[in-house]
Short mmCIF file of C-alpha atoms and ligand atoms in Angstrom, two decimals:
data_model
loop_
_atom_site.label_atom_id
_atom_site.label_comp_id
_atom_site.label_asym_id
_atom_site.label_seq_id
_atom_site.Cartn_x
_atom_site.Cartn_y
_atom_site.Cartn_z
CA MET A 1 97.76 107.77 133.20
CA VAL A 2 99.75 108.09 130.02
CA ILE A 3 97.88 107.10 126.88
CA SER A 4 100.23 106.50 123.97
CA GLU A 5 100.26 104.75 120.62
CA ASN A 6 101.57 101.75 122.55
CA SER A 7 98.45 101.53 124.71
CA GLY A 8 96.08 98.71 123.84
CA PHE A 9 93.26 99.23 121.35
CA ASN A 10 90.47 99.45 123.93
CA THR A 11 92.48 101.83 126.13
CA ARG A 12 93.02 104.14 123.17
CA ALA A 13 89.35 103.83 122.14
CA ILE A 14 88.17 104.90 125.59
CA HIS A 15 90.76 107.57 126.41
CA ALA A 16 92.14 109.17 123.22
CA GLY A 17 90.69 112.67 122.93
CA GLN A 18 88.59 112.06 126.05
CA ALA A 19 90.48 113.74 128.91
CA PHE A 20 88.13 114.85 131.70
CA GLU A 21 86.96 118.45 131.68
CA PRO A 22 89.37 120.45 133.92
CA ARG A 23 86.94 122.98 135.43
CA THR A 24 84.36 120.50 136.82
CA GLY A 25 86.15 117.19 136.51
CA ALA A 26 83.34 115.85 134.28
CA VAL A 27 84.63 112.45 133.18
CA VAL A 28 82.74 112.64 129.90
CA PRO A 29 83.89 115.77 128.07
CA PRO A 30 80.98 118.19 127.58
CA LEU A 31 79.19 118.34 124.25
CA HIS A 32 79.93 121.71 122.65
CA PHE A 33 77.05 123.05 120.56
CA SER A 34 78.27 126.62 120.21
CA SER A 35 78.68 127.76 116.61
CA THR A 36 80.99 130.63 117.55
CA TYR A 37 83.58 131.54 120.17
CA ALA A 38 84.26 134.77 122.11
CA GLN A 39 87.56 136.44 121.25
CA ASP A 40 89.82 138.13 123.81
CA GLY A 41 90.39 141.16 121.60
CA ILE A 42 90.39 140.93 117.80
CA GLY A 43 91.92 137.64 116.75
CA GLY A 44 92.43 136.60 120.39
CA LEU A 45 91.25 133.00 120.15
CA ARG A 46 91.15 130.68 123.14
CA GLU A 47 92.62 127.29 122.20
CA GLY A 48 92.24 128.20 118.51
CA TYR A 49 88.44 127.98 118.40
CA GLU A 50 86.78 130.55 116.17
CA TYR A 51 83.74 129.18 114.33
CA GLY A 52 82.02 125.78 114.26
CA ARG A 53 82.76 124.90 110.65
CA SER A 54 86.51 125.32 111.12
CA ALA A 55 86.73 123.49 114.45
CA ASN A 56 84.57 122.28 117.33
CA PRO A 57 85.89 120.62 120.51
CA THR A 58 83.47 117.67 120.30
CA ARG A 59 84.45 116.99 116.69
CA ASP A 60 88.13 117.40 117.57
CA ALA A 61 87.76 114.78 120.30
CA LEU A 62 86.29 112.30 117.80
CA GLN A 63 89.00 113.09 115.26
CA GLU A 64 91.73 112.47 117.84
CA GLN A 65 90.09 109.19 118.84
CA LEU A 66 89.81 108.05 115.19
CA ALA A 67 93.43 108.94 114.40
CA ALA A 68 94.63 107.08 117.50
CA LEU A 69 92.74 103.92 116.53
CA GLU A 70 93.80 103.85 112.87
CA GLY A 71 97.41 104.76 113.74
CA GLY A 72 97.17 107.97 111.70
CA SER A 73 98.46 111.47 112.39
CA HIS A 74 95.20 113.20 111.46
CA ALA A 75 91.51 112.30 111.13
CA PHE A 76 88.69 114.38 109.68
CA SER A 77 85.06 113.79 110.55
CA PHE A 78 82.29 114.40 108.03
CA SER A 79 78.50 114.38 107.89
CA SER A 80 78.48 111.02 106.03
CA GLY A 81 80.85 108.49 104.53
CA LEU A 82 80.11 109.80 101.06
CA ALA A 83 80.79 113.39 102.17
CA ALA A 84 84.18 112.15 103.40
CA GLU A 85 84.87 110.48 100.04
CA ASP A 86 83.79 113.58 98.12
CA ALA A 87 86.06 115.82 100.22
CA LEU A 88 88.99 113.44 99.82
CA ILE A 89 88.66 113.38 96.04
CA LYS A 90 88.28 117.15 95.82
CA ALA A 91 91.30 117.61 98.09
CA LEU A 92 93.69 115.42 96.13
CA MET A 93 92.41 114.99 92.57
CA ARG A 94 91.95 117.33 89.64
CA PRO A 95 89.94 117.01 86.41
CA GLY A 96 91.58 114.40 84.19
CA ASP A 97 92.84 112.28 87.09
CA HIS A 98 91.82 108.63 87.24
CA ILE A 99 90.69 106.22 90.00
CA VAL A 100 91.00 102.43 89.86
CA LEU A 101 88.36 100.93 92.15
CA GLY A 102 86.87 97.54 92.92
CA ASN A 103 84.19 96.13 90.63
CA ASP A 104 82.15 95.32 93.74
CA ALA A 105 82.60 98.72 95.36
CA TYR A 106 79.80 100.01 97.57
CA GLY A 107 77.10 101.26 95.19
CA GLY A 108 77.07 104.76 96.66
CA THR A 109 80.83 105.10 96.20
CA TYR A 110 80.52 104.12 92.55
CA ARG A 111 77.57 106.52 92.09
CA LEU A 112 79.64 109.37 93.55
CA ILE A 113 82.79 108.62 91.55
CA ASN A 114 81.11 107.70 88.27
CA GLY A 115 77.76 109.48 88.38
CA VAL A 116 78.75 112.77 90.02
CA LEU A 117 82.50 113.29 89.79
CA GLY A 118 82.69 111.71 86.32
CA ASP A 119 80.97 114.84 84.99
CA TRP A 120 83.72 116.93 86.63
CA GLY A 121 86.41 115.06 84.74
CA ILE A 122 87.40 112.32 87.18
CA GLY A 123 87.89 109.04 85.29
CA ASN A 124 87.44 105.57 86.74
CA THR A 125 88.05 101.92 85.93
CA ALA A 126 86.36 99.18 87.99
CA VAL A 127 88.30 95.90 88.28
CA ASP A 128 88.58 92.81 90.48
CA MET A 129 90.86 94.13 93.24
CA ALA A 130 91.86 90.64 94.35
CA ASP A 131 93.49 90.12 90.92
CA LEU A 132 96.67 92.21 91.27
CA ASP A 133 97.81 91.78 87.64
CA THR A 134 94.54 93.25 86.41
CA VAL A 135 94.85 96.10 88.92
CA ARG A 136 98.44 96.82 87.82
CA ALA A 137 97.34 96.98 84.17
CA ALA A 138 94.40 99.28 84.93
CA VAL A 139 96.61 101.58 87.01
CA ALA A 140 99.18 101.78 84.22
CA ALA A 141 96.54 102.35 81.52
CA GLY A 142 95.06 105.36 83.33
CA GLY A 143 91.87 107.07 82.18
CA THR A 144 90.35 106.91 78.71
CA ASN A 145 91.13 110.64 78.46
CA GLY A 146 94.83 109.93 79.02
CA GLY A 147 94.72 111.01 82.67
CA SER A 148 97.02 109.25 85.10
CA THR A 149 95.90 107.10 87.99
CA ARG A 150 95.98 109.05 91.22
CA PHE A 151 94.03 106.69 93.53
CA VAL A 152 93.74 102.94 93.88
CA TRP A 153 90.59 102.51 95.97
CA VAL A 154 89.76 99.27 97.73
CA GLU A 155 87.22 97.90 100.17
CA THR A 156 88.39 94.82 101.98
CA PRO A 157 86.39 92.82 102.85
CA SER A 158 84.26 94.12 99.99
CA ASN A 159 80.57 94.83 99.93
CA PRO A 160 78.66 92.59 99.42
CA MET A 161 80.87 89.85 97.91
CA MET A 162 83.27 89.75 100.90
CA LYS A 163 86.35 89.60 98.69
CA VAL A 164 89.60 90.09 100.59
CA THR A 165 92.47 92.01 99.01
CA ASP A 166 96.12 91.96 100.10
CA ILE A 167 96.54 95.56 101.31
CA ALA A 168 100.35 95.46 101.50
CA ALA A 169 100.67 94.06 97.97
CA LEU A 170 98.14 96.56 96.61
CA ALA A 171 100.03 99.43 98.27
CA GLU A 172 103.10 98.36 96.33
CA VAL A 173 101.16 98.28 93.06
CA ALA A 174 99.82 101.79 93.73
CA HIS A 175 103.15 103.25 94.86
CA ASP A 176 105.07 101.73 91.93
CA ALA A 177 102.82 103.80 89.66
CA GLY A 178 103.01 106.97 91.79
CA ALA A 179 99.42 106.53 92.97
CA LEU A 180 97.98 106.56 96.50
CA LEU A 181 96.18 103.62 98.07
CA VAL A 182 92.81 104.47 99.61
CA VAL A 183 91.28 101.77 101.83
CA ASP A 184 87.61 101.94 102.77
CA ASN A 185 87.92 100.29 106.19
CA THR A 186 84.20 100.41 107.00
CA PHE A 187 83.60 96.64 107.07
CA ALA A 188 86.62 95.65 109.15
CA SER A 189 86.94 98.74 111.38
CA PRO A 190 90.31 99.60 112.94
CA TYR A 191 89.79 96.90 115.56
CA LEU A 192 90.15 94.12 112.99
CA GLN A 193 92.53 95.75 110.51
CA THR A 194 94.79 98.85 110.37
CA PRO A 195 95.60 99.53 106.70
CA LEU A 196 97.97 102.47 107.32
CA ALA A 197 100.32 100.04 109.07
CA LEU A 198 100.19 97.82 105.96
CA GLY A 199 101.22 100.64 103.61
CA ALA A 200 97.91 102.30 102.71
CA ASP A 201 97.98 106.10 102.43
CA ILE A 202 94.40 107.05 103.25
CA ILE A 203 91.56 105.47 105.21
CA ILE A 204 87.92 106.13 104.47
CA HIS A 205 85.12 105.25 106.88
CA SER A 206 81.41 105.31 106.91
CA THR A 207 81.27 105.81 110.69
CA THR A 208 77.53 105.18 110.29
CA LYS A 209 78.37 101.48 110.46
CA TYR A 210 80.59 99.74 113.07
CA ILE A 211 82.26 102.86 114.46
CA GLY A 212 78.99 104.53 115.49
CA GLY A 213 77.70 101.01 115.99
CA HIS A 214 74.14 101.71 117.15
CA SER A 215 72.33 102.69 113.93
CA ASP A 216 71.54 106.12 115.32
CA VAL A 217 74.00 108.44 113.58
CA VAL A 218 75.25 109.00 110.00
CA GLY A 219 78.86 110.04 109.56
CA GLY A 220 82.14 109.51 107.78
CA ALA A 221 85.86 110.03 108.19
CA VAL A 222 89.16 110.39 106.38
CA VAL A 223 92.33 109.31 108.22
CA VAL A 224 95.87 109.95 106.96
CA ASN A 225 99.39 109.63 108.31
CA ASP A 226 101.00 112.48 106.41
CA ALA A 227 101.00 116.20 107.24
CA GLU A 228 100.79 117.35 103.63
CA LEU A 229 97.77 115.14 102.84
CA ALA A 230 96.20 116.28 106.12
CA THR A 231 96.57 119.96 105.20
CA LYS A 232 94.80 119.38 101.88
CA VAL A 233 91.94 117.33 103.34
CA GLY A 234 91.56 119.75 106.24
CA PHE A 235 91.31 122.65 103.82
CA VAL A 236 88.44 121.04 101.90
CA GLN A 237 86.68 120.02 105.13
CA PHE A 238 86.77 123.68 106.16
CA ALA A 239 86.18 125.25 102.74
CA VAL A 240 83.33 122.97 101.62
CA GLY A 241 81.95 122.36 105.08
CA ALA A 242 80.46 118.84 105.09
CA ILE A 243 81.45 118.50 108.75
CA SER A 244 79.78 116.29 111.33
CA GLY A 245 77.65 118.26 113.76
CA PRO A 246 78.39 118.22 117.50
CA MET A 247 75.63 115.75 118.42
CA ASP A 248 76.67 113.38 115.62
CA ALA A 249 80.31 113.61 116.69
CA PHE A 250 79.36 112.93 120.31
CA LEU A 251 77.27 109.86 119.45
CA THR A 252 80.04 108.55 117.20
CA THR A 253 82.62 108.99 119.94
CA ARG A 254 80.40 107.18 122.42
CA GLY A 255 79.96 104.28 120.01
CA LEU A 256 83.64 104.14 119.18
CA LYS A 257 84.60 103.62 122.83
CA THR A 258 83.05 100.12 122.76
CA LEU A 259 84.15 99.14 119.24
CA GLY A 260 86.52 96.42 120.45
CA VAL A 261 84.01 94.53 122.58
CA ARG A 262 81.34 94.88 119.93
CA MET A 263 83.58 93.65 117.10
CA ASP A 264 84.56 90.59 119.12
CA ARG A 265 80.91 89.65 119.54
CA HIS A 266 79.95 90.57 115.95
CA SER A 267 82.78 88.37 114.70
CA ASP A 268 82.00 85.43 116.98
CA ASN A 269 78.30 85.54 116.10
CA ALA A 270 78.99 85.80 112.37
CA MET A 271 81.40 82.87 112.47
CA ALA A 272 78.74 80.66 114.08
CA VAL A 273 76.05 81.83 111.63
CA ALA A 274 78.38 81.30 108.63
CA GLN A 275 79.18 77.76 109.76
CA TRP A 276 75.47 77.04 110.19
CA LEU A 277 74.67 78.45 106.74
CA GLU A 278 77.39 76.35 105.13
CA GLY A 279 75.68 73.20 106.39
CA ARG A 280 72.29 74.02 104.85
CA SER A 281 71.06 72.33 101.69
CA GLU A 282 69.21 75.50 100.50
CA VAL A 283 72.50 77.40 100.27
CA GLU A 284 74.57 77.64 97.08
CA ALA A 285 77.47 79.66 98.56
CA VAL A 286 78.44 81.41 101.80
CA HIS A 287 80.85 84.33 101.53
CA TYR A 288 82.62 84.84 104.86
CA PRO A 289 86.40 85.32 105.19
CA GLY A 290 86.45 83.33 108.43
CA LEU A 291 85.45 80.10 106.67
CA PRO A 292 88.28 77.89 105.36
CA SER A 293 86.21 77.62 102.13
CA HIS A 294 86.67 81.36 101.47
CA PRO A 295 89.22 81.77 98.63
CA SER A 296 91.24 84.31 100.66
CA HIS A 297 90.87 82.75 104.11
CA GLU A 298 94.64 82.50 104.66
CA LEU A 299 95.17 86.13 103.64
CA ALA A 300 92.28 87.23 105.88
CA LYS A 301 93.87 85.37 108.81
CA LYS A 302 97.11 87.23 108.20
CA GLN A 303 95.58 90.66 107.62
CA MET A 304 92.67 90.72 110.07
CA LYS A 305 92.37 90.07 113.80
CA LYS A 306 88.97 88.38 113.38
CA PHE A 307 86.61 88.29 110.38
CA GLY A 308 83.85 90.75 111.23
CA GLY A 309 80.08 90.61 111.33
CA MET A 310 79.19 90.62 107.62
CA ILE A 311 78.16 87.53 105.65
CA SER A 312 76.70 87.16 102.16
CA VAL A 313 74.80 84.07 101.16
CA GLN A 314 73.51 82.84 97.80
CA PHE A 315 70.55 80.49 97.45
CA LYS A 316 70.06 77.53 95.12
CA GLY A 317 66.43 78.64 94.79
CA GLY A 318 67.52 81.87 93.04
CA ALA A 319 66.10 85.34 93.56
CA ALA A 320 62.77 83.95 94.80
CA ALA A 321 64.40 82.07 97.67
CA ALA A 322 66.65 85.00 98.60
CA ARG A 323 63.71 87.41 98.64
CA LYS A 324 61.58 84.99 100.66
CA VAL A 325 64.24 84.60 103.36
CA ALA A 326 64.83 88.36 103.43
CA GLU A 327 61.14 88.90 104.14
CA SER A 328 60.70 86.09 106.67
CA THR A 329 62.96 86.93 109.61
CA SER A 330 62.07 88.72 112.82
CA VAL A 331 65.32 89.09 114.79
CA PHE A 332 67.14 90.15 111.60
CA THR A 333 65.42 93.34 110.43
CA LEU A 334 65.12 93.91 106.68
CA ALA A 335 66.91 97.24 106.26
CA GLU A 336 69.74 99.05 104.52
CA SER A 337 72.98 99.69 106.38
CA LEU A 338 75.05 97.47 108.66
CA GLY A 339 77.35 97.41 111.63
CA GLY A 340 74.81 98.15 114.37
CA ILE A 341 74.29 96.08 117.50
CA GLU A 342 71.03 94.77 116.02
CA SER A 343 71.11 92.21 113.21
CA LEU A 344 70.08 93.45 109.78
CA MET A 345 69.36 91.73 106.51
CA ASN A 346 69.62 93.32 103.09
CA TYR A 347 68.74 92.26 99.54
CA PRO A 348 71.54 94.18 97.77
CA SER A 349 70.38 93.96 94.17
CA GLU A 350 67.20 95.94 95.03
CA MET A 351 68.43 97.81 98.11
CA THR A 352 72.02 98.94 98.84
CA HIS A 353 73.27 98.15 95.34
CA ALA A 354 70.20 99.13 93.28
CA SER A 355 72.27 101.99 91.81
CA VAL A 356 74.63 99.51 90.07
CA LYS A 357 71.92 97.25 88.65
CA GLY A 358 72.60 96.51 85.01
CA THR A 359 76.24 97.67 85.23
CA GLU A 360 79.36 95.53 85.55
CA LEU A 361 79.12 96.11 89.31
CA ALA A 362 75.70 94.43 89.61
CA VAL A 363 75.33 91.86 92.42
CA PRO A 364 73.76 88.39 92.06
CA GLU A 365 69.99 88.33 92.52
CA ASN A 366 70.08 85.17 94.63
CA LEU A 367 72.19 86.91 97.27
CA ILE A 368 71.30 88.34 100.66
CA ARG A 369 73.68 90.13 102.98
CA LEU A 370 73.59 89.65 106.72
CA SER A 371 74.91 92.10 109.29
CA CYS A 372 75.16 89.91 112.37
CA GLY A 373 74.43 91.93 115.48
CA ILE A 374 75.45 91.22 119.05
CA GLU A 375 72.26 89.43 120.14
CA ASP A 376 72.48 85.87 121.46
CA VAL A 377 73.67 83.77 118.56
CA ALA A 378 71.20 80.95 119.23
CA ASP A 379 68.38 83.41 118.55
CA LEU A 380 69.99 84.53 115.29
CA ILE A 381 70.27 80.94 114.07
CA ALA A 382 66.73 80.09 115.20
CA ASP A 383 65.46 83.12 113.28
CA LEU A 384 67.24 81.99 110.11
CA GLU A 385 66.01 78.42 110.56
CA HIS A 386 62.46 79.73 110.73
CA ALA A 387 63.00 81.89 107.61
CA PHE A 388 64.53 78.98 105.69
CA ALA A 389 61.39 76.94 106.38
CA ALA A 390 59.52 79.61 104.38
CA ILE A 391 61.52 78.74 101.25
CA GLY A 392 60.36 75.16 101.53
CA SER A 393 56.71 76.14 101.75
CA ALA A 394 57.08 78.68 98.92
CA SER A 395 58.54 76.27 96.37
C1 PLP B 1 77.75 102.90 103.92
C2 PLP B 1 79.04 102.83 103.23
C3 PLP B 1 79.61 103.96 102.63
C4 PLP B 1 78.89 105.29 102.57
O1 PLP B 1 78.75 105.87 103.83
P1 PLP B 1 77.50 106.80 104.25
O2 PLP B 1 77.77 107.06 105.70
O3 PLP B 1 76.25 106.02 104.00
O4 PLP B 1 77.56 108.02 103.41
C5 PLP B 1 80.85 103.83 102.06
N1 PLP B 1 81.51 102.65 102.04
C6 PLP B 1 80.99 101.54 102.59
C7 PLP B 1 81.76 100.27 102.55
C8 PLP B 1 79.74 101.59 103.19
O5 PLP B 1 79.22 100.48 103.72
#
């Protein structure tokens, strides 16, 4: 069987990097734990393997699978999404360079860029990425230290406000200014959206989320479609060493094989839950790109295959109502993270986004974020119905 870039998504997900093991015929490639490799004479490497930090067959298999699904030439797997982001910035930016990022960026991304790398001379400006004129102005202005903008960094849909940005238009804004467009594709996953095909230069993933998909492994990735960028990112992956370990890479690969079927169910469940939420009197606003009421619904339809499993909802009863619902479900588990097969609920202002409280990136206190899992949707809605009843009795 010939697997090519023209094979369907699920075929690539299952077969890319996953050829059977030639000696035994094992259909699932063996998990390689070895940290070092025997040499046939000094420098006589078999298949290029030398030491586990530089390369490992299980990690290579995952990297090949990731590149095939994002339509990139090279992928690099890291120990977490933030380790991937850190390596990317160190590979391609220098002190004085400037990043324009979304004003509702994932809190951990902002903490890394502002709180850690800021001290090393990386400047940043946070703006509304859906407002392209504002982005263009921030890119042109550069850093307060006079540094020029090297990266435009976007999450779409964004976390937790579910804003959708036009990737192709943003790529043009970035390229016009000589900057690169970085897309954090964690929320959509390559099944729903492939930013490299729309003109983005670099993909970032927290593979902890939909790609791993089972809430049992932390990881991250960088994907590019350019040999020169790949050489630089690969050098930092090797020289700094925040690689994913063999077991993590194996679990991520196993999850990634079923991404397509999971994303279909996540998306279908979330659509039904979002429609139900929109009909409830307790709700002030539902943020889900699949709803016609979403301000960028038409763009989302054009840019995404379906709309994913993430929903944010704001309550008329304010923070008290949001907190009450968050603490009253039983199928939805109150927990950080997202993208697993089990439904999760998060109160961002005190949980995932606590690090941006009091800044311009702060999230509304009457908001909860739902990660709709792949359980039976009737049970998800019944769980929410039960939790909503708690608001009534509380007020
Ligand atoms: C979780 C997350 C990250 C960070 O990834 P880790 O694997 O937790 O380090 C980055 N971006 C987005 C959108 C995320 O949800």
